[in-house]
PDB file of C-alpha atoms in Angstrom:
ATOM      1  CA  MET N   1      12.162 -28.877  20.007  1.00 56.00           C
ATOM      2  CA  MET N   2      13.516 -25.539  21.282  1.00 62.00           C
ATOM      3  CA  GLU N   3      13.556 -24.236  17.699  1.00 58.00           C
ATOM      4  CA  ARG N   4       9.752 -24.724  17.471  1.00 55.00           C
ATOM      5  CA  PHE N   5       9.238 -22.627  20.584  1.00 67.00           C
ATOM      6  CA  SER N   6      11.646 -19.943  19.361  1.00 75.00           C
ATOM      7  CA  VAL N   7       9.525 -19.536  16.191  1.00 69.00           C
ATOM      8  CA  ILE N   8       6.413 -19.096  18.357  1.00 72.00           C
ATOM      9  CA  ILE N   9       8.290 -16.649  20.637  1.00 81.00           C
ATOM     10  CA  VAL N  10       9.459 -14.575  17.632  1.00 82.00           C
ATOM     11  CA  PHE N  11       5.878 -14.570  16.324  1.00 76.00           C
ATOM     12  CA  VAL N  12       4.512 -13.402  19.707  1.00 82.00           C
ATOM     13  CA  ILE N  13       7.215 -10.658  19.874  1.00 89.00           C
ATOM     14  CA  GLY N  14       6.145  -9.607  16.364  1.00 86.00           C
ATOM     15  CA  ILE N  15       2.501  -9.382  17.496  1.00 83.00           C
ATOM     16  CA  GLY N  16       3.639  -7.208  20.414  1.00 90.00           C
ATOM     17  CA  VAL N  17       5.614  -4.922  18.065  1.00 91.00           C
ATOM     18  CA  GLY N  18       2.592  -4.690  15.749  1.00 88.00           C
ATOM     19  CA  ILE N  19       0.306  -3.728  18.655  1.00 89.00           C
ATOM     20  CA  VAL N  20       2.802  -1.086  19.877  1.00 91.00           C
ATOM     21  CA  LEU N  21       3.167   0.356  16.367  1.00 90.00           C
ATOM     22  CA  TYR N  22      -0.627   0.500  15.985  1.00 90.00           C
ATOM     23  CA  SER N  23      -0.980   2.195  19.374  1.00 88.00           C
ATOM     24  CA  ASN N  24       1.531   4.853  18.268  1.00 88.00           C
ATOM     25  CA  GLY N  25      -0.382   5.459  15.056  1.00 86.00           C
ATOM     26  CA  ILE N  26       2.310   4.056  12.743  1.00 85.00           C
ATOM     27  CA  ALA N  27       0.764   2.260   9.759  1.00 84.00           C
ATOM     28  CA  VAL N  28       2.905  -0.774   8.936  1.00 83.00           C
ATOM     29  CA  ASP N  29       0.517  -3.145   7.178  1.00 79.00           C
ATOM     30  CA  MET N  30       1.363  -2.044   3.627  1.00 81.00           C
ATOM     31  CA  VAL N  31       5.133  -1.823   4.256  1.00 84.00           C
ATOM     32  CA  THR N  32       5.198  -5.246   5.932  1.00 83.00           C
ATOM     33  CA  SER N  33       3.212  -6.865   3.110  1.00 76.00           C
ATOM     34  CA  LYS N  34       5.627  -5.378   0.559  1.00 82.00           C
ATOM     35  CA  LEU N  35       8.654  -6.566   2.574  1.00 84.00           C
ATOM     36  CA  ILE N  36       7.326 -10.110   2.933  1.00 77.00           C
ATOM     37  CA  GLU N  37       6.842 -10.666  -0.813  1.00 75.00           C
ATOM     38  CA  PRO N  38      10.514 -10.591  -1.999  1.00 83.00           C
ATOM     39  CA  LEU N  39      11.569 -12.439   1.150  1.00 80.00           C
ATOM     40  CA  LEU N  40       9.084 -15.170   0.301  1.00 71.00           C
ATOM     41  CA  TYR N  41      10.506 -15.631  -3.192  1.00 73.00           C
ATOM     42  CA  ALA N  42      14.037 -15.817  -1.795  1.00 78.00           C
ATOM     43  CA  PHE N  43      12.810 -18.294   0.823  1.00 72.00           C
ATOM     44  CA  ILE N  44      11.268 -20.557  -1.836  1.00 66.00           C
ATOM     45  CA  ALA N  45      14.572 -20.481  -3.736  1.00 73.00           C
ATOM     46  CA  THR N  46      16.560 -21.530  -0.640  1.00 72.00           C
ATOM     47  CA  VAL N  47      14.037 -24.303   0.142  1.00 64.00           C
ATOM     48  CA  ALA N  48      14.398 -25.612  -3.422  1.00 63.00           C
ATOM     49  CA  ALA N  49      18.196 -25.595  -3.028  1.00 70.00           C
ATOM     50  CA  ALA N  50      17.868 -27.379   0.344  1.00 62.00           C
ATOM     51  CA  ILE N  51      15.750 -30.119  -1.262  1.00 60.00           C
ATOM     52  CA  VAL N  52      18.464 -30.709  -3.878  1.00 64.00           C
ATOM     53  CA  PHE N  53      21.176 -30.952  -1.211  1.00 65.00           C
ATOM     54  CA  GLU N  54      19.156 -33.238   1.106  1.00 60.00           C
ATOM     55  CA  ILE N  55      18.535 -35.921  -1.528  1.00 61.00           C
ATOM     56  CA  ARG N  56      21.349 -38.512  -1.319  1.00 63.00           C
ATOM     57  CA  SER N  57      20.136 -41.833  -2.786  1.00 66.00           C
ATOM     58  CA  THR N  58      17.460 -42.013  -5.463  1.00 70.00           C
ATOM     59  CA  LYS N  59      17.185 -45.833  -5.146  1.00 70.00           C
ATOM     60  CA  GLU N  60      15.863 -45.556  -1.581  1.00 63.00           C
ATOM     61  CA  ILE N  61      13.357 -42.908  -2.565  1.00 67.00           C
ATOM     62  CA  VAL N  62      11.922 -44.926  -5.479  1.00 76.00           C
ATOM     63  CA  SER N  63      11.174 -48.002  -3.316  1.00 72.00           C
ATOM     64  CA  ASN N  64       8.878 -46.050  -0.977  1.00 77.00           C
ATOM     65  CA  ILE N  65       7.334 -43.747  -3.534  1.00 85.00           C
ATOM     66  CA  GLY N  66       4.033 -45.674  -3.933  1.00 87.00           C
ATOM     67  CA  LEU N  67       3.169 -45.539  -0.239  1.00 88.00           C
ATOM     68  CA  SER N  68       4.244 -41.893  -0.046  1.00 90.00           C
ATOM     69  CA  LEU N  69       2.071 -41.003  -3.040  1.00 91.00           C
ATOM     70  CA  ARG N  70      -1.023 -42.616  -1.455  1.00 91.00           C
ATOM     71  CA  LEU N  71      -0.279 -40.744   1.750  1.00 93.00           C
ATOM     72  CA  THR N  72       0.201 -37.464  -0.138  1.00 94.00           C
ATOM     73  CA  VAL N  73      -3.149 -37.895  -1.923  1.00 94.00           C
ATOM     74  CA  SER N  74      -4.926 -38.594   1.371  1.00 94.00           C
ATOM     75  CA  THR N  75      -3.297 -35.538   3.010  1.00 95.00           C
ATOM     76  CA  ALA N  76      -4.213 -33.213   0.125  1.00 95.00           C
ATOM     77  CA  VAL N  77      -7.771 -34.534  -0.300  1.00 95.00           C
ATOM     78  CA  GLY N  78      -8.317 -34.605   3.481  1.00 95.00           C
ATOM     79  CA  SER N  79      -7.128 -30.996   3.807  1.00 95.00           C
ATOM     80  CA  MET N  80      -9.383 -30.011   0.924  1.00 95.00           C
ATOM     81  CA  VAL N  81     -12.417 -31.698   2.532  1.00 95.00           C
ATOM     82  CA  GLY N  82     -11.476 -30.062   5.851  1.00 95.00           C
ATOM     83  CA  GLY N  83     -11.355 -26.638   4.196  1.00 94.00           C
ATOM     84  CA  ILE N  84     -14.735 -27.160   2.497  1.00 95.00           C
ATOM     85  CA  LEU N  85     -16.339 -28.342   5.769  1.00 95.00           C
ATOM     86  CA  THR N  86     -14.913 -25.331   7.647  1.00 94.00           C
ATOM     87  CA  ALA N  87     -16.263 -22.951   4.991  1.00 94.00           C
ATOM     88  CA  LEU N  88     -19.683 -24.609   5.267  1.00 94.00           C
ATOM     89  CA  ILE N  89     -19.705 -24.498   9.080  1.00 93.00           C
ATOM     90  CA  LEU N  90     -18.518 -20.880   9.280  1.00 90.00           C
ATOM     91  CA  HIS N  91     -20.513 -19.672   6.220  1.00 90.00           C
ATOM     92  CA  ARG N  92     -17.310 -18.157   4.826  1.00 89.00           C
ATOM     93  CA  ASP N  93     -15.558 -17.709   1.485  1.00 90.00           C
ATOM     94  CA  LEU N  94     -14.955 -21.259   0.176  1.00 93.00           C
ATOM     95  CA  VAL N  95     -11.847 -20.414  -1.872  1.00 94.00           C
ATOM     96  CA  GLY N  96     -10.213 -18.601   1.060  1.00 93.00           C
ATOM     97  CA  CYS N  97     -10.849 -21.498   3.460  1.00 94.00           C
ATOM     98  CA  LEU N  98      -9.600 -23.990   0.851  1.00 94.00           C
ATOM     99  CA  ALA N  99      -6.414 -21.972   0.297  1.00 95.00           C
ATOM    100  CA  ILE N 100      -5.730 -21.880   4.062  1.00 95.00           C
ATOM    101  CA  ALA N 101      -6.424 -25.624   4.501  1.00 95.00           C
ATOM    102  CA  LEU N 102      -4.293 -26.500   1.466  1.00 95.00           C
ATOM    103  CA  GLY N 103      -1.338 -24.689   3.026  1.00 94.00           C
ATOM    104  CA  MET N 104      -0.898 -28.051   4.808  1.00 94.00           C
ATOM    105  CA  GLY N 105       1.399 -26.689   7.499  1.00 92.00           C
ATOM    106  CA  TRP N 106       3.569 -24.424   5.319  1.00 92.00           C
ATOM    107  CA  TYR N 107       2.707 -21.293   7.268  1.00 87.00           C
ATOM    108  CA  THR N 108       5.390 -18.943   5.897  1.00 84.00           C
ATOM    109  CA  PHE N 109       4.259 -19.481   2.328  1.00 90.00           C
ATOM    110  CA  THR N 110       0.478 -19.614   2.940  1.00 92.00           C
ATOM    111  CA  GLY N 111       0.479 -16.661   5.332  1.00 88.00           C
ATOM    112  CA  SER N 112       2.589 -14.358   3.226  1.00 86.00           C
ATOM    113  CA  TYR N 113       0.974 -15.341  -0.079  1.00 91.00           C
ATOM    114  CA  LEU N 114      -2.562 -14.740   1.185  1.00 91.00           C
ATOM    115  CA  ALA N 115      -1.485 -11.554   3.020  1.00 86.00           C
ATOM    116  CA  ALA N 116      -0.625 -10.036  -0.353  1.00 86.00           C
ATOM    117  CA  PHE N 117      -4.370 -10.189  -1.188  1.00 89.00           C
ATOM    118  CA  ASP N 118      -6.097  -9.878   2.194  1.00 87.00           C
ATOM    119  CA  SER N 119      -4.210  -9.276   5.459  1.00 82.00           C
ATOM    120  CA  TYR N 120      -6.917 -10.982   7.561  1.00 84.00           C
ATOM    121  CA  LEU N 121      -6.850 -14.099   5.361  1.00 89.00           C
ATOM    122  CA  GLY N 122      -3.040 -14.066   5.471  1.00 88.00           C
ATOM    123  CA  LEU N 123      -3.090 -13.874   9.246  1.00 84.00           C
ATOM    124  CA  GLN N 124      -5.500 -16.800   9.441  1.00 89.00           C
ATOM    125  CA  GLY N 125      -3.446 -18.767   6.907  1.00 91.00           C
ATOM    126  CA  PHE N 126      -0.318 -18.191   8.939  1.00 87.00           C
ATOM    127  CA  THR N 127      -1.847 -19.000  12.345  1.00 86.00           C
ATOM    128  CA  ALA N 128      -3.875 -22.055  11.232  1.00 92.00           C
ATOM    129  CA  ASN N 129      -0.874 -23.627   9.465  1.00 92.00           C
ATOM    130  CA  MET N 130       1.496 -22.820  12.324  1.00 83.00           C
ATOM    131  CA  LEU N 131      -0.959 -24.507  14.701  1.00 85.00           C
ATOM    132  CA  ARG N 132      -0.949 -27.541  12.387  1.00 90.00           C
ATOM    133  CA  GLU N 133       2.809 -27.812  12.863  1.00 84.00           C
ATOM    134  CA  VAL N 134       2.457 -27.396  16.637  1.00 78.00           C
ATOM    135  CA  ALA N 135      -0.349 -30.008  16.615  1.00 84.00           C
ATOM    136  CA  THR N 136       1.960 -32.464  14.803  1.00 86.00           C
ATOM    137  CA  ILE N 137       4.695 -31.980  17.399  1.00 77.00           C
ATOM    138  CA  VAL N 138       2.178 -32.624  20.214  1.00 78.00           C
ATOM    139  CA  VAL N 139      -0.010 -35.347  18.639  1.00 85.00           C
ATOM    140  CA  TYR N 140       2.448 -37.433  16.567  1.00 87.00           C
ATOM    141  CA  PRO N 141       4.313 -39.048  19.515  1.00 83.00           C
ATOM    142  CA  VAL N 142       0.950 -40.312  20.842  1.00 85.00           C
ATOM    143  CA  LEU N 143      -0.509 -41.526  17.525  1.00 88.00           C
ATOM    144  CA  SER N 144       2.759 -42.995  16.196  1.00 86.00           C
ATOM    145  CA  LYS N 145       2.442 -46.036  18.487  1.00 85.00           C
ATOM    146  CA  ARG N 146      -0.636 -47.346  16.655  1.00 86.00           C
ATOM    147  CA  CYS N 147      -0.528 -45.604  13.256  1.00 89.00           C
ATOM    148  CA  PRO N 148       3.024 -44.427  12.442  1.00 91.00           C
ATOM    149  CA  ILE N 149       2.482 -44.099   8.666  1.00 91.00           C
ATOM    150  CA  GLU N 150      -1.060 -42.707   8.737  1.00 92.00           C
ATOM    151  CA  SER N 151      -0.169 -40.042  11.346  1.00 93.00           C
ATOM    152  CA  ILE N 152       2.370 -38.512   8.942  1.00 94.00           C
ATOM    153  CA  SER N 153      -0.554 -36.868   7.113  1.00 94.00           C
ATOM    154  CA  ILE N 154      -1.177 -34.613  10.142  1.00 94.00           C
ATOM    155  CA  GLY N 155       2.166 -32.890   9.543  1.00 93.00           C
ATOM    156  CA  GLY N 156       1.463 -32.049   5.892  1.00 93.00           C
ATOM    157  CA  ALA N 157       4.375 -30.344   4.145  1.00 93.00           C
ATOM    158  CA  THR N 158       6.336 -29.968   7.398  1.00 89.00           C
ATOM    159  CA  THR N 159       7.205 -33.698   7.448  1.00 89.00           C
ATOM    160  CA  MET N 160      10.215 -33.145   5.203  1.00 84.00           C
ATOM    161  CA  ASP N 161      11.871 -30.610   7.515  1.00 77.00           C
ATOM    162  CA  THR N 162      10.488 -29.207  10.769  1.00 74.00           C
ATOM    163  CA  THR N 163       8.529 -32.217  12.079  1.00 79.00           C
ATOM    164  CA  MET N 164      10.963 -34.759  10.593  1.00 78.00           C
ATOM    165  CA  PRO N 165      13.040 -35.029  13.843  1.00 72.00           C
ATOM    166  CA  ILE N 166       9.853 -35.939  15.797  1.00 76.00           C
ATOM    167  CA  ILE N 167       8.858 -38.592  13.226  1.00 81.00           C
ATOM    168  CA  ALA N 168      12.383 -40.045  13.094  1.00 76.00           C
ATOM    169  CA  LYS N 169      12.620 -40.112  16.890  1.00 75.00           C
ATOM    170  CA  PHE N 170       9.380 -42.000  17.495  1.00 81.00           C
ATOM    171  CA  THR N 171       9.518 -44.384  14.504  1.00 83.00           C
ATOM    172  CA  ASN N 172      12.186 -45.911  12.236  1.00 79.00           C
ATOM    173  CA  ALA N 173      14.204 -44.966   9.143  1.00 75.00           C
ATOM    174  CA  ARG N 174      11.601 -46.354   6.700  1.00 78.00           C
ATOM    175  CA  VAL N 175       8.783 -44.241   8.176  1.00 85.00           C
ATOM    176  CA  ALA N 176      11.106 -41.220   8.245  1.00 82.00           C
ATOM    177  CA  LEU N 177      11.870 -41.703   4.549  1.00 82.00           C
ATOM    178  CA  VAL N 178       8.150 -42.029   3.710  1.00 88.00           C
ATOM    179  CA  ALA N 179       7.560 -38.829   5.705  1.00 89.00           C
ATOM    180  CA  PHE N 180      10.346 -37.073   3.804  1.00 84.00           C
ATOM    181  CA  ILE N 181       8.985 -38.025   0.370  1.00 88.00           C
ATOM    182  CA  HIS N 182       5.453 -37.103   1.497  1.00 93.00           C
ATOM    183  CA  GLY N 183       6.653 -33.694   2.679  1.00 92.00           C
ATOM    184  CA  LEU N 184       8.786 -33.199  -0.426  1.00 90.00           C
ATOM    185  CA  ILE N 185       5.882 -33.841  -2.829  1.00 92.00           C
ATOM    186  CA  LEU N 186       3.606 -31.528  -0.830  1.00 94.00           C
ATOM    187  CA  THR N 187       6.302 -28.820  -0.675  1.00 93.00           C
ATOM    188  CA  LEU N 188       6.552 -28.985  -4.465  1.00 92.00           C
ATOM    189  CA  ILE N 189       2.786 -28.873  -5.109  1.00 93.00           C
ATOM    190  CA  ILE N 190       1.693 -26.261  -2.526  1.00 94.00           C
ATOM    191  CA  PRO N 191       3.289 -23.282  -4.367  1.00 92.00           C
ATOM    192  CA  VAL N 192       1.347 -24.436  -7.440  1.00 92.00           C
ATOM    193  CA  ILE N 193      -2.032 -25.242  -5.804  1.00 93.00           C
ATOM    194  CA  ILE N 194      -2.493 -22.080  -3.706  1.00 93.00           C
ATOM    195  CA  PRO N 195      -1.674 -19.512  -6.444  1.00 92.00           C
ATOM    196  CA  ALA N 196      -3.863 -21.518  -8.873  1.00 92.00           C
ATOM    197  CA  LEU N 197      -6.707 -21.454  -6.351  1.00 90.00           C
ATOM    198  CA  TYR N 198      -6.344 -17.904  -5.038  1.00 87.00           C
ATOM    199  CA  ASN N 199      -5.051 -15.194  -7.364  1.00 82.00           C
TER     200      ASN N 199
ATOM    201  CA  MET C   1      38.574 -34.280  -6.322  1.00 54.00           C
ATOM    202  CA  GLY C   2      35.768 -36.237  -4.636  1.00 57.00           C
ATOM    203  CA  MET C   3      36.767 -34.767  -1.261  1.00 57.00           C
ATOM    204  CA  LEU C   4      36.684 -31.262  -2.746  1.00 57.00           C
ATOM    205  CA  ILE C   5      33.188 -31.807  -4.198  1.00 58.00           C
ATOM    206  CA  ARG C   6      31.985 -33.209  -0.845  1.00 59.00           C
ATOM    207  CA  PHE C   7      33.528 -30.257   1.019  1.00 55.00           C
ATOM    208  CA  LYS C   8      31.912 -27.726  -1.332  1.00 57.00           C
ATOM    209  CA  ARG C   9      28.579 -29.605  -1.150  1.00 57.00           C
ATOM    210  CA  MET C  10      28.708 -29.626   2.662  1.00 60.00           C
ATOM    211  CA  ASN C  11      29.505 -25.902   2.901  1.00 70.00           C
ATOM    212  CA  VAL C  12      26.817 -24.860   0.426  1.00 71.00           C
ATOM    213  CA  GLY C  13      24.301 -27.136   2.195  1.00 69.00           C
ATOM    214  CA  ARG C  14      25.168 -25.611   5.566  1.00 75.00           C
ATOM    215  CA  LEU C  15      24.979 -22.087   4.130  1.00 77.00           C
ATOM    216  CA  ILE C  16      21.538 -22.813   2.643  1.00 74.00           C
ATOM    217  CA  ASN C  17      20.311 -24.225   5.968  1.00 71.00           C
ATOM    218  CA  LYS C  18      21.492 -21.139   7.864  1.00 77.00           C
ATOM    219  CA  LEU C  19      19.999 -18.820   5.253  1.00 79.00           C
ATOM    220  CA  THR C  20      16.647 -20.663   5.404  1.00 72.00           C
ATOM    221  CA  THR C  21      16.587 -20.554   9.230  1.00 73.00           C
ATOM    222  CA  THR C  22      17.409 -16.820   9.300  1.00 81.00           C
ATOM    223  CA  MET C  23      14.785 -16.037   6.664  1.00 79.00           C
ATOM    224  CA  VAL C  24      12.145 -18.035   8.552  1.00 74.00           C
ATOM    225  CA  TYR C  25      12.725 -15.859  11.635  1.00 80.00           C
ATOM    226  CA  ILE C  26      12.578 -12.620   9.613  1.00 86.00           C
ATOM    227  CA  ILE C  27       9.383 -13.720   7.827  1.00 79.00           C
ATOM    228  CA  VAL C  28       7.836 -14.922  11.121  1.00 76.00           C
ATOM    229  CA  MET C  29       8.695 -11.592  12.798  1.00 84.00           C
ATOM    230  CA  LEU C  30       7.182  -9.598   9.896  1.00 85.00           C
ATOM    231  CA  MET C  31       4.100 -11.842   9.951  1.00 76.00           C
ATOM    232  CA  GLY C  32       3.818 -11.243  13.699  1.00 78.00           C
ATOM    233  CA  ILE C  33       3.995  -7.460  13.223  1.00 87.00           C
ATOM    234  CA  LEU C  34       1.340  -7.712  10.515  1.00 80.00           C
ATOM    235  CA  ALA C  35      -0.735  -9.993  12.758  1.00 75.00           C
ATOM    236  CA  GLY C  36      -0.550  -7.663  15.769  1.00 81.00           C
ATOM    237  CA  TYR C  37      -1.341  -4.629  13.641  1.00 84.00           C
ATOM    238  CA  THR C  38      -4.257  -6.362  11.878  1.00 74.00           C
ATOM    239  CA  ILE C  39      -5.720  -7.713  15.147  1.00 73.00           C
ATOM    240  CA  MET C  40      -5.659  -4.201  16.666  1.00 79.00           C
ATOM    241  CA  LEU C  41      -7.075  -2.657  13.497  1.00 76.00           C
ATOM    242  CA  ARG C  42      -9.886  -5.236  13.314  1.00 66.00           C
ATOM    243  CA  SER C  43     -10.685  -5.175  17.027  1.00 70.00           C
ATOM    244  CA  SER C  44     -10.817  -1.355  17.092  1.00 72.00           C
ATOM    245  CA  THR C  45     -13.188  -1.189  14.140  1.00 67.00           C
ATOM    246  CA  ALA C  46     -15.372  -4.221  14.898  1.00 63.00           C
ATOM    247  CA  GLY C  47     -14.707  -4.824  18.601  1.00 68.00           C
ATOM    248  CA  ILE C  48     -13.208  -7.603  20.695  1.00 70.00           C
ATOM    249  CA  GLN C  49     -15.843  -9.973  19.281  1.00 71.00           C
ATOM    250  CA  THR C  50     -13.766 -10.114  16.076  1.00 71.00           C
ATOM    251  CA  VAL C  51     -10.752 -11.410  17.963  1.00 74.00           C
ATOM    252  CA  PHE C  52     -12.791 -14.271  19.455  1.00 79.00           C
ATOM    253  CA  THR C  53     -14.310 -14.996  16.051  1.00 82.00           C
ATOM    254  CA  PHE C  54     -10.799 -15.032  14.574  1.00 82.00           C
ATOM    255  CA  PHE C  55      -9.570 -17.654  17.027  1.00 83.00           C
ATOM    256  CA  ALA C  56     -12.731 -19.765  16.648  1.00 87.00           C
ATOM    257  CA  GLU C  57     -12.214 -19.729  12.867  1.00 89.00           C
ATOM    258  CA  VAL C  58      -8.508 -20.519  13.162  1.00 90.00           C
ATOM    259  CA  PHE C  59      -9.284 -23.402  15.526  1.00 91.00           C
ATOM    260  CA  LEU C  60     -11.685 -24.939  13.010  1.00 92.00           C
ATOM    261  CA  LEU C  61      -9.327 -24.228  10.093  1.00 92.00           C
ATOM    262  CA  THR C  62      -6.587 -26.150  11.928  1.00 92.00           C
ATOM    263  CA  LEU C  63      -8.698 -28.980  13.322  1.00 93.00           C
ATOM    264  CA  MET C  64     -10.798 -29.917  10.298  1.00 93.00           C
ATOM    265  CA  PRO C  65      -7.936 -30.443   7.762  1.00 93.00           C
ATOM    266  CA  VAL C  66      -5.926 -32.386  10.390  1.00 94.00           C
ATOM    267  CA  VAL C  67      -8.840 -34.680  11.308  1.00 94.00           C
ATOM    268  CA  MET C  68      -9.926 -35.227   7.704  1.00 94.00           C
ATOM    269  CA  SER C  69      -6.352 -35.911   6.473  1.00 93.00           C
ATOM    270  CA  PHE C  70      -5.750 -38.418   9.241  1.00 93.00           C
ATOM    271  CA  SER C  71      -9.117 -40.156   8.719  1.00 92.00           C
ATOM    272  CA  LEU C  72      -8.595 -40.385   4.966  1.00 92.00           C
ATOM    273  CA  SER C  73      -5.042 -41.703   5.326  1.00 91.00           C
ATOM    274  CA  LEU C  74      -6.352 -44.372   7.746  1.00 90.00           C
ATOM    275  CA  LEU C  75      -8.928 -45.324   5.124  1.00 89.00           C
ATOM    276  CA  ILE C  76      -6.460 -45.371   2.202  1.00 87.00           C
ATOM    277  CA  ILE C  77      -3.296 -46.744   3.839  1.00 83.00           C
ATOM    278  CA  ARG C  78      -4.561 -49.113   6.548  1.00 76.00           C
ATOM    279  CA  ILE C  79      -7.888 -50.362   5.247  1.00 70.00           C
ATOM    280  CA  ARG C  80      -7.115 -49.597   1.579  1.00 61.00           C
ATOM    281  CA  ILE C  81     -10.854 -49.122   1.043  1.00 49.00           C
ATOM    282  CA  GLY C  82     -12.037 -52.717   1.506  1.00 48.00           C
ATOM    283  CA  ARG C  83      -8.724 -54.585   1.594  1.00 52.00           C
ATOM    284  CA  VAL C  84      -7.518 -55.202   5.159  1.00 47.00           C
ATOM    285  CA  ARG C  85      -3.724 -55.235   5.397  1.00 45.00           C
TER     286      ARG C  85
END
């Protein structure tokens, strides 16, 4: 739990540093965007390695794959519909809103990928997806009593790592495994969907 | 031999976890700097109104996908579109 807050604290410190740098007339937007890009690629590589090391038994995964797939489809389609509705309500760029919504909680990837094209869109992608993770941490313990499986979709891609402890704590091993597979599939498809949608 | 493989696997796994955690903080810090800079740049050129608009947009961009995903998963998993579990 403390780790979640430390990420938010680091982000707030970063905002403070950005404001101070702007006030002193130091332009950092281009440099920061350029720095984020290689870090992002390295990050994706480490996440891929982590996935390989976390998988222990393939038999267990196969038995819950059907339910996880249905859940993954509902999360992706729901996020897509959410993005379209937001674009319609706000009268904004549909593709941009879709790309942010389809980040499905993976804020480091969505934020930094979109920042390479438009810093404002990247900022929104980062903040909206970070809030989705925070929302999962706050909402899941309440919703898990009545709908433990269905509530996994709120977490999106974060259910395989960052929100996994919350899910495991409030439910059982089977739900945790479904959440892991759900998060794993989304983590694999997000780096394909967003660049295909916004390039 | 098995012990050695397990030991190597454990160490590499731990190293990857630490590397991922460290990189998350660096990326988050850089994103924060970019966020702070962009907010100031936008608010100075378009006014404080932009900042409020930004948060209103972010609120909707967070809420709508969450609500729609949850509703759709209720429909697909629980009700299974017509078939009650």
